[in-house]
Tab-separated table of C-alpha atoms in Angstrom:
chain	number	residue	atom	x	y	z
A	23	UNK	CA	-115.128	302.700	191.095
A	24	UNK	CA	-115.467	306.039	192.649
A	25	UNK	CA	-114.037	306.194	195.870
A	26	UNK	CA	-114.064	308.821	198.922
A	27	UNK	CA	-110.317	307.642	200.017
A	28	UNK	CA	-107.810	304.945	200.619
A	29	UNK	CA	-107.139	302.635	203.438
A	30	UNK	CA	-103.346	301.374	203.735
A	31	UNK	CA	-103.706	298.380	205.728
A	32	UNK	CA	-100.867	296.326	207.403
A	33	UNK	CA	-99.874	294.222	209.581
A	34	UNK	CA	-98.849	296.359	212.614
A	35	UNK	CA	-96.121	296.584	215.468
A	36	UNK	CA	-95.644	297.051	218.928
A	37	UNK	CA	-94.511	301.279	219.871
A	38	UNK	CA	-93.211	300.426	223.038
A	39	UNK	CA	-92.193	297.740	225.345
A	40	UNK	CA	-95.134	297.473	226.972
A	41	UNK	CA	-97.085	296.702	223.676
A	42	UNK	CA	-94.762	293.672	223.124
A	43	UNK	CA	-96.270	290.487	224.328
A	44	UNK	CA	-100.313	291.541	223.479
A	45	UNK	CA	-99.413	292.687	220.074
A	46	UNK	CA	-97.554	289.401	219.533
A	47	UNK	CA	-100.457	287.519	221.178
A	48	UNK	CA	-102.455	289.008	218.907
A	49	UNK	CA	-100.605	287.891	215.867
A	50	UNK	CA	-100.338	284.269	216.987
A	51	UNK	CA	-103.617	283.305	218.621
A	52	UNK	CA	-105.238	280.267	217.569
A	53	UNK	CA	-101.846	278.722	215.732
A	54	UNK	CA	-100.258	276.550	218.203
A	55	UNK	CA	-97.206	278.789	218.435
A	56	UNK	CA	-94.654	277.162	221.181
A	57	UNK	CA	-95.084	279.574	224.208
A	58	UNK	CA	-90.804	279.586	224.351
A	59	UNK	CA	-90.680	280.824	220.619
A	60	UNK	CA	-93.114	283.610	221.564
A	61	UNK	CA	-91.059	284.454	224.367
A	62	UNK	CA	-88.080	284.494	221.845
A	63	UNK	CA	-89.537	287.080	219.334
A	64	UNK	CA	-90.356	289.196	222.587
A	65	UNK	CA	-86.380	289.242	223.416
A	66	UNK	CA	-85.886	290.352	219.457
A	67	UNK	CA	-88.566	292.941	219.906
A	68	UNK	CA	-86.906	294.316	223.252
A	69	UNK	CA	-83.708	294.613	221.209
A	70	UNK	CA	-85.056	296.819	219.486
A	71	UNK	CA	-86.250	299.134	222.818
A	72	UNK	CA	-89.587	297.381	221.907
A	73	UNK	CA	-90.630	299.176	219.106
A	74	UNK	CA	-91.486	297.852	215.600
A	75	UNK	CA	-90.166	299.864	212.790
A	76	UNK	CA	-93.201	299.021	210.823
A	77	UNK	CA	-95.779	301.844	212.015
A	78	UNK	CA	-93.215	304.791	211.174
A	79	UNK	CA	-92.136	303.232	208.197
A	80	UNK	CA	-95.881	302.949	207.103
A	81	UNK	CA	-96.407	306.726	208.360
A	82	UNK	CA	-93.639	307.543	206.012
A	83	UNK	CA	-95.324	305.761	202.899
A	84	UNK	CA	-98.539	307.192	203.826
A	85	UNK	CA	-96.784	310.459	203.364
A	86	UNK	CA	-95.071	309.867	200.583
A	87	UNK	CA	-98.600	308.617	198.922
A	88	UNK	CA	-99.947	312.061	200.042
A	89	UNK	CA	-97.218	313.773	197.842
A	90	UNK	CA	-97.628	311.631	195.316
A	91	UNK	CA	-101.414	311.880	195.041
A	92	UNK	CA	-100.878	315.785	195.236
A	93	UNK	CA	-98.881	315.665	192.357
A	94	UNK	CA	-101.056	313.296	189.564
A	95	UNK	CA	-104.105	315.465	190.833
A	96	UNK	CA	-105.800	312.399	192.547
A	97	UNK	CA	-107.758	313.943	195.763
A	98	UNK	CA	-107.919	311.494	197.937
A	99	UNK	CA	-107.531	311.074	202.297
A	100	UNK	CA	-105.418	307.937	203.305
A	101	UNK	CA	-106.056	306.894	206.117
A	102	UNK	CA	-104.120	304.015	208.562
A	103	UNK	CA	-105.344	300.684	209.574
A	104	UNK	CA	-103.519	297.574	210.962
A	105	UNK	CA	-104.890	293.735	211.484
A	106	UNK	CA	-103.228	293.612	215.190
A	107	UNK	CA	-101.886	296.623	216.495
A	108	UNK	CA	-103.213	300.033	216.448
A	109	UNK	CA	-104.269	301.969	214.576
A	110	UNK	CA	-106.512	299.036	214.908
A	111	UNK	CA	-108.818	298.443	211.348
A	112	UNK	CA	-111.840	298.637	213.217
A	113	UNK	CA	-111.160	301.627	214.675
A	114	UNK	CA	-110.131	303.343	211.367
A	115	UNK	CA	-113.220	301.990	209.522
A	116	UNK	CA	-115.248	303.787	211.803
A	117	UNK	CA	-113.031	307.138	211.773
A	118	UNK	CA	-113.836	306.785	207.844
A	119	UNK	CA	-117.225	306.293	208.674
A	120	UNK	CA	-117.730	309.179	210.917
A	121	UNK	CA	-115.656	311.339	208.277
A	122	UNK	CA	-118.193	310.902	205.786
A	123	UNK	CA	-116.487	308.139	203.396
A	124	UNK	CA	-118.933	306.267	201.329
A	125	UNK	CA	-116.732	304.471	199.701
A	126	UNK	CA	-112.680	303.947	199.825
A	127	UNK	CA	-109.963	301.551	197.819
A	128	UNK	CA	-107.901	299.233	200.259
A	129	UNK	CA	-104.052	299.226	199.777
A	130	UNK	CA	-102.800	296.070	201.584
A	131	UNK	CA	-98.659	296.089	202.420
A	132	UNK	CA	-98.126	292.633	200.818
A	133	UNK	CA	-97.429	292.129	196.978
A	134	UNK	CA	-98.443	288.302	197.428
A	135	UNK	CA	-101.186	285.470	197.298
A	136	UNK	CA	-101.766	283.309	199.675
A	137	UNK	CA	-103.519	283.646	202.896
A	138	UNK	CA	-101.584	285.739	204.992
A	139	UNK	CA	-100.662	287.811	201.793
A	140	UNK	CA	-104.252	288.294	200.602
A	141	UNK	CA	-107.168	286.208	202.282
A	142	UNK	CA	-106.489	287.428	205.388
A	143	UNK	CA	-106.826	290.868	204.105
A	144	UNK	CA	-110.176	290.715	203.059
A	145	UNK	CA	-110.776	289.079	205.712
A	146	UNK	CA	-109.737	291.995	207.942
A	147	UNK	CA	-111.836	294.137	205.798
A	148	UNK	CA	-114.987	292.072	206.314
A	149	UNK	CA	-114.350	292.513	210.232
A	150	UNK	CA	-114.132	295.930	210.082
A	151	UNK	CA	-117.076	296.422	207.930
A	152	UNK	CA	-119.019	293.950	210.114
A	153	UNK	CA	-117.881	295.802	213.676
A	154	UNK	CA	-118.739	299.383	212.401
A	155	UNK	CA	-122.021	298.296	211.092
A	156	UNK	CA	-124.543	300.893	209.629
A	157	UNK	CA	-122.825	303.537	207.631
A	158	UNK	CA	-119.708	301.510	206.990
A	159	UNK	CA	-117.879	302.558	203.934
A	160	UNK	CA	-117.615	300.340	201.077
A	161	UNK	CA	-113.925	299.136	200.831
A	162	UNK	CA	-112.280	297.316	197.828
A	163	UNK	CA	-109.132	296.026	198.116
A	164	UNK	CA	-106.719	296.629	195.148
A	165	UNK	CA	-104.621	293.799	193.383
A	166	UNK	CA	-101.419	291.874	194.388
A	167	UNK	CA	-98.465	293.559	192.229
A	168	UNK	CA	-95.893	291.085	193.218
A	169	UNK	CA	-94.566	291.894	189.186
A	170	UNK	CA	-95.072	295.636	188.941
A	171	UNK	CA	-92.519	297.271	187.293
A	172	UNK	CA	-92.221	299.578	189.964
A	173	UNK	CA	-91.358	297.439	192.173
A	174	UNK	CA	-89.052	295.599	190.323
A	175	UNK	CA	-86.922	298.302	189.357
A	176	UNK	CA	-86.831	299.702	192.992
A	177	UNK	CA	-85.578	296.017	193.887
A	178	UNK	CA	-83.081	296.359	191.120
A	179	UNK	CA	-81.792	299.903	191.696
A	180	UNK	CA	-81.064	298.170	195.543
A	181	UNK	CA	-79.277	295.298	194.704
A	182	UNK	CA	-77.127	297.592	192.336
A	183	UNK	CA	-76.827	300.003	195.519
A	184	UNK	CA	-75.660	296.820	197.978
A	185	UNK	CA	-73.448	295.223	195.515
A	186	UNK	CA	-70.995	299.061	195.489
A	187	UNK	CA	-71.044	298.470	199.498
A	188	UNK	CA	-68.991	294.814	199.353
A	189	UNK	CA	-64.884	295.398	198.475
A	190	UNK	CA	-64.180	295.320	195.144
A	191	UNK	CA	-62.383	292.263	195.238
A	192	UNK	CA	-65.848	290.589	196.366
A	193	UNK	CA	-68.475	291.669	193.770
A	194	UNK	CA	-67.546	289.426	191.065
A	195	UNK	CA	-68.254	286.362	192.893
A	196	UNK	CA	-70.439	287.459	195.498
A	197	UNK	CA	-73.624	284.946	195.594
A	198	UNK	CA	-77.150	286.810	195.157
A	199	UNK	CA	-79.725	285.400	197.110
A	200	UNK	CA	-83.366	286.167	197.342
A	201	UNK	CA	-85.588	285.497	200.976
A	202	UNK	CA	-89.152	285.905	201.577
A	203	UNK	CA	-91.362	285.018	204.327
A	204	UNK	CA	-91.502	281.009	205.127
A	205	UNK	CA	-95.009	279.925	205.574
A	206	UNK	CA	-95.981	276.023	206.551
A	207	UNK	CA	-95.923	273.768	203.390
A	208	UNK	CA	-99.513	272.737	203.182
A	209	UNK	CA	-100.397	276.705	203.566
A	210	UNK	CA	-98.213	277.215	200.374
A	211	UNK	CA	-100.054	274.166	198.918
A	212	UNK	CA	-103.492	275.560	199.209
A	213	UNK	CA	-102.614	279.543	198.139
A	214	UNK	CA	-105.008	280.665	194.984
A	215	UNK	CA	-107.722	278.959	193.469
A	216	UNK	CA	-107.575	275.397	193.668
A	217	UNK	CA	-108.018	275.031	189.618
A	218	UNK	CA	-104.667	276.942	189.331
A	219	UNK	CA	-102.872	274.364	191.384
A	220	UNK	CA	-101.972	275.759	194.413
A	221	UNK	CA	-98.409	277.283	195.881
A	222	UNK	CA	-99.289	280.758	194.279
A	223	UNK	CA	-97.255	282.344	197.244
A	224	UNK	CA	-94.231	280.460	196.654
A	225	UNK	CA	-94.270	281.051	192.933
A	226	UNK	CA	-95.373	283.966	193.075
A	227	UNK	CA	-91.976	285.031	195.495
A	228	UNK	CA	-89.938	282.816	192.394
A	229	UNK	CA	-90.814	285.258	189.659
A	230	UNK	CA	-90.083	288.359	191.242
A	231	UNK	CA	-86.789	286.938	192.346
A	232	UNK	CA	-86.235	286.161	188.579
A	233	UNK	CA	-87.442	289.515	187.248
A	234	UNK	CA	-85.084	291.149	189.605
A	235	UNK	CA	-82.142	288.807	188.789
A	236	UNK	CA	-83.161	289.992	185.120
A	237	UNK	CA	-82.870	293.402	185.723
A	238	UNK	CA	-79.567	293.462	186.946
A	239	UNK	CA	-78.406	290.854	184.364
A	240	UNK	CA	-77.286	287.783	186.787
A	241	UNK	CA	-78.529	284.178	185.189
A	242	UNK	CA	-77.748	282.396	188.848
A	243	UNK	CA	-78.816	282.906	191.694
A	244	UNK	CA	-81.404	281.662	195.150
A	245	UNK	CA	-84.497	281.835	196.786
A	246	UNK	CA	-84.314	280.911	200.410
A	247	UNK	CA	-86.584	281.513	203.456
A	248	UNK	CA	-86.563	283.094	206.918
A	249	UNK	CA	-88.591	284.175	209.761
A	250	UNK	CA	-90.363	280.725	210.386
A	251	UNK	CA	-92.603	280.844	213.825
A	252	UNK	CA	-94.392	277.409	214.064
A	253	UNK	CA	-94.555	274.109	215.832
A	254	UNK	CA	-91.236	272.358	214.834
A	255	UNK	CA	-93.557	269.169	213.811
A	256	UNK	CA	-95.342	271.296	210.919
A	257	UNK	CA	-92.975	271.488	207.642
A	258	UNK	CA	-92.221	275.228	206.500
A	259	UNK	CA	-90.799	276.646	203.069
A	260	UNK	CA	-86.819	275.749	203.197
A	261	UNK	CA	-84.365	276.075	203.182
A	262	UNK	CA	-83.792	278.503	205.765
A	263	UNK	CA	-81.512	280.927	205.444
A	264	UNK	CA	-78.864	280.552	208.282
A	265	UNK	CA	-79.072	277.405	206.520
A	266	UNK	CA	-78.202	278.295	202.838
A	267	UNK	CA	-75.296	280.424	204.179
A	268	UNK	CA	-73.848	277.357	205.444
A	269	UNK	CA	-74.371	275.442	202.356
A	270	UNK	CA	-72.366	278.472	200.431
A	271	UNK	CA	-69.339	279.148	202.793
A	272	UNK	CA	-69.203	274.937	202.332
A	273	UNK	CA	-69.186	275.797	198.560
A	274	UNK	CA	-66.645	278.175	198.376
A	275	UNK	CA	-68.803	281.610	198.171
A	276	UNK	CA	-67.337	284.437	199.382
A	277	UNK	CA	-69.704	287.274	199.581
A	278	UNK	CA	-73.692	287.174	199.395
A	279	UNK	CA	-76.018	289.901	198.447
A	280	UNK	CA	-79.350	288.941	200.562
A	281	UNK	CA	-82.430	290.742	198.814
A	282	UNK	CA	-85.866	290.469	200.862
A	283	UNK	CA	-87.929	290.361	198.238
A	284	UNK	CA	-90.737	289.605	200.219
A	285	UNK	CA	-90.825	292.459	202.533
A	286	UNK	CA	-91.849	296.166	201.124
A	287	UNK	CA	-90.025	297.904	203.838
A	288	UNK	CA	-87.265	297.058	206.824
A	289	UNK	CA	-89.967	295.346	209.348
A	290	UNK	CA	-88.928	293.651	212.220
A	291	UNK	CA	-88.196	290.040	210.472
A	292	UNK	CA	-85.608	292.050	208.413
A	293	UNK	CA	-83.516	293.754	210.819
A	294	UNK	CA	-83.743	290.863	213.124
A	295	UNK	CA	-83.341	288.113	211.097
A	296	UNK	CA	-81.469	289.645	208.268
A	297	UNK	CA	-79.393	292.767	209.505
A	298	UNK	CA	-78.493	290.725	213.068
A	299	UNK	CA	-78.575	286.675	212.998
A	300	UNK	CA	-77.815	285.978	209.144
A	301	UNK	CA	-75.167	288.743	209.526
A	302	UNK	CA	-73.846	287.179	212.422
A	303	UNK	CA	-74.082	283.750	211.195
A	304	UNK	CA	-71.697	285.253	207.775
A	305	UNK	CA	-69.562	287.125	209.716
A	306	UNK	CA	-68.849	283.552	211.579
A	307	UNK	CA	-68.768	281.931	208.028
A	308	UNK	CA	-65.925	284.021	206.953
A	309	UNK	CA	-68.920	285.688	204.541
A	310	UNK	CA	-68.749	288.638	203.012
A	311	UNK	CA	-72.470	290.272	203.645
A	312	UNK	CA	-74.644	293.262	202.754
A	313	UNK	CA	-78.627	293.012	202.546
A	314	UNK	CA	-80.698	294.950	199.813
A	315	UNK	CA	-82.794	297.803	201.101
A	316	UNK	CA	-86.253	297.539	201.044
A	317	UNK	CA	-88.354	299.842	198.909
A	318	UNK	CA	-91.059	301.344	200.843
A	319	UNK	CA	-88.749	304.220	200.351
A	320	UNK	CA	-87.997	305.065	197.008
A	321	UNK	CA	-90.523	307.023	195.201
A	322	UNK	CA	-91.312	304.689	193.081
A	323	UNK	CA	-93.410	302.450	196.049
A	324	UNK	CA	-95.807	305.341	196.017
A	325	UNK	CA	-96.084	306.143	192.302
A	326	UNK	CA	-97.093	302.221	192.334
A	327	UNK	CA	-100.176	303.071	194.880
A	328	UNK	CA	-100.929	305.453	192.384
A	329	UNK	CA	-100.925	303.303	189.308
A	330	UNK	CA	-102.945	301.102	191.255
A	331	UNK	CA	-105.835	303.238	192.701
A	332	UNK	CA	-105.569	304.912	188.588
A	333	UNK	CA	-106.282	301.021	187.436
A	334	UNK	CA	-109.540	301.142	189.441
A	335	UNK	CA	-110.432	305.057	189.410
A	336	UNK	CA	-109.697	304.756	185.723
A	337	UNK	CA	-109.721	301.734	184.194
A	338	UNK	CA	-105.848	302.026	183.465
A	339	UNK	CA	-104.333	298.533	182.434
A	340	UNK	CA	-102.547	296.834	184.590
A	341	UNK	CA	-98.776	297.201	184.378
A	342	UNK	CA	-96.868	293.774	185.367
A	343	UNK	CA	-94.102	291.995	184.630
A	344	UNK	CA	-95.087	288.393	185.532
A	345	UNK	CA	-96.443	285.403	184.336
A	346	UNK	CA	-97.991	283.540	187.155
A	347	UNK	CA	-101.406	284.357	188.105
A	348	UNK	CA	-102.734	287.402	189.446
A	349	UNK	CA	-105.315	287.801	192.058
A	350	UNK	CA	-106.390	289.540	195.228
A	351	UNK	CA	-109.063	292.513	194.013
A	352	UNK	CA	-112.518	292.474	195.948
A	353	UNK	CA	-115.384	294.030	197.445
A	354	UNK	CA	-115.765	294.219	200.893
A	355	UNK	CA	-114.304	291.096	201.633
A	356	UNK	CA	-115.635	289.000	199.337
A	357	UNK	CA	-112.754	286.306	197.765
A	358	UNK	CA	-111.133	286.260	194.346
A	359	UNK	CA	-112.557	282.860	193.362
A	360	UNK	CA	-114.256	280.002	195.429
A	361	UNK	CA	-112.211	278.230	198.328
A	362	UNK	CA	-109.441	280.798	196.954
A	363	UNK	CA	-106.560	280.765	199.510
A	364	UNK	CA	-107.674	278.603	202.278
A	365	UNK	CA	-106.794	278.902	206.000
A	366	UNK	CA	-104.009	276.686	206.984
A	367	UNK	CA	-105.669	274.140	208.943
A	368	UNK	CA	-105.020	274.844	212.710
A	369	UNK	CA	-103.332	272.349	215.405
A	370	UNK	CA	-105.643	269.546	216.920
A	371	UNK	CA	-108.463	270.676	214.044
């Protein structure tokens, strides 16, 4: 495909206090989330002075991309869009529009399947297209690249980095534990095609945690979840992991090294739930504790956009890693494969 530009897309975050409670209204409407645990994820917000890390940190990819595209010779704008905070998509489709772009590739923040990691995405793209109307640029989203090499040596090079922060004395034993996202069970049941059996997400999360574990040579080691949000009733990916840092300090384990594999750079869920409660649930543990950085970051995040716009501008072959199946390219919001990645089925529906 030749394309007039690319679109990083995200989730977005509030700026400022005032931003708090709409953005997060935004992000929950329509899933039965308890009004007290949305008034709970305001408090962690206003810890914070109200302001989500996640727009900078995007700005800061975005102009590391720039470099990056400056350098390989690929001439292409990037332009900003988020799914519930501004820059709102809509609003940066029809910026693009207005600019002239026919057509543009779509760089989503998430490595995963499923449907917050991918459906949702084109969906978001099919909203856009459909507000902006006549004139609206083409827009294909590139691939998940939960396995990229890339990636997993920028996890790797991280959990070396953490590992030299814990005393000496630690690192030996110290327990190396992987967390991503938790999303409800039957959402994790349904991710992918339903001919490749479902939980793509889940599995997905499971072999980058292994190629990581790989590439800094441990055999042992866990994959635990955080930052669940919904009705108490509705079972989540476990266990949790406030929970699994119990379950060590019961077993004996000294130090942890907690990578979040599932987030490309520090967003709110990490600093909250990572860098403040787990650390404050090890340092009450007796624990030793220091979390892998993220790696929105290191150069090698945007020489990864690059490989991936150069397997569409180009025809490059994909470089991965992985064995589980790989998804999540499409025009203009159209799915990967029939009934691919179906929307978790709502409260009272």
């Amino acid at each position: 495909m030749t394309a007039d530009a690319l679109l990083l897309l995200s989730f977005g975050g509030p700026e400022k206090p005032d931003d708090v409670r709409p953005f997060l209204e935004n992000v929950t409407r329509g899933r039965g989330v308890p009004p007290e645990r949305l008034d709970e994820v305001v408090e962690h917000y206003l810890h914070f002075g109200g302001v989500s890390p996640i727009n900078r940190l995007n700005r800061d990819i975005i102009a590391a991309v720039e470099s990056e595209f400056a350098g390989a010779g690929i001439e292409l704008p990037i332009y900003f869009g988020n799914r519930n905070w501004h820059p709102m998509v809509e609003d940066t489709v029809a910026r693009m529009r207005d600019d002239g772009v026919r057509s543009a590739l779509v760089f989503p923040t998430s490595a995963w399947g499923g449907y917050s990691g991918c459906r949702q995405y084109h969906e978001d793209i099919e909203r856009a297209r459909t507000a902006v109307g006549d004139g609206a640029p083409a827009l294909v989203k590139l691939r998940q690249y939960y396995d990229h090499p890339l990636l997993i040596a920028a996890f790797a090079e991280a959990i070396v980095a953490a590992r030299e922060q814990l005393p000496a004395d630690r690192r030996a034993g110290a327990r190396l534990v992987f967390t991503a996202h938790s999303i409800p069970v039957s959402a994790d049941a349904s991710a992918g095609p339903p001919a490749d059996g479902g939980r793509l997400y889940s599995r997905q999360v499971a072999e980058a945690a292994r190629l990581c574990a790989d590439a800094v040579g441990v055999e042992d080691f866990d994959l635990v979840w955080q930052s669940r949000s919904g009705p108490p009733q509705i079972p989540w990916l476990e266990p949790d992991i406030c929970d699994h840092l119990d379950t060590l300090a019961a077993a004996g384990t000294e130090a942890v090294i907690v990578c979040p594999v599932g987030f490309v750079s520090d967003h709110l869920e990490v600093i909250w739930d990572l860098d403040t409660e787990a650390r404050d649930k090890a340092a009450e543990l007796g624990l030793g504790y220091v979390r892998v950085g993220t790696p929105g970051t290191d150069p090698r995040f945007a020489q990864l956009v690059s490989a991936l716009v150069r397997e569409q501008s180009d025809g490059a072959a994909p470089q991965r890693l992985g064995s589980e199946p790989l998804y999540g390219a499409g025009a203009n919001g159209a799915l990967c494969a029939t009934a691919c990645c179906e929307p978790p089925r709502r409260p009272g529906r």
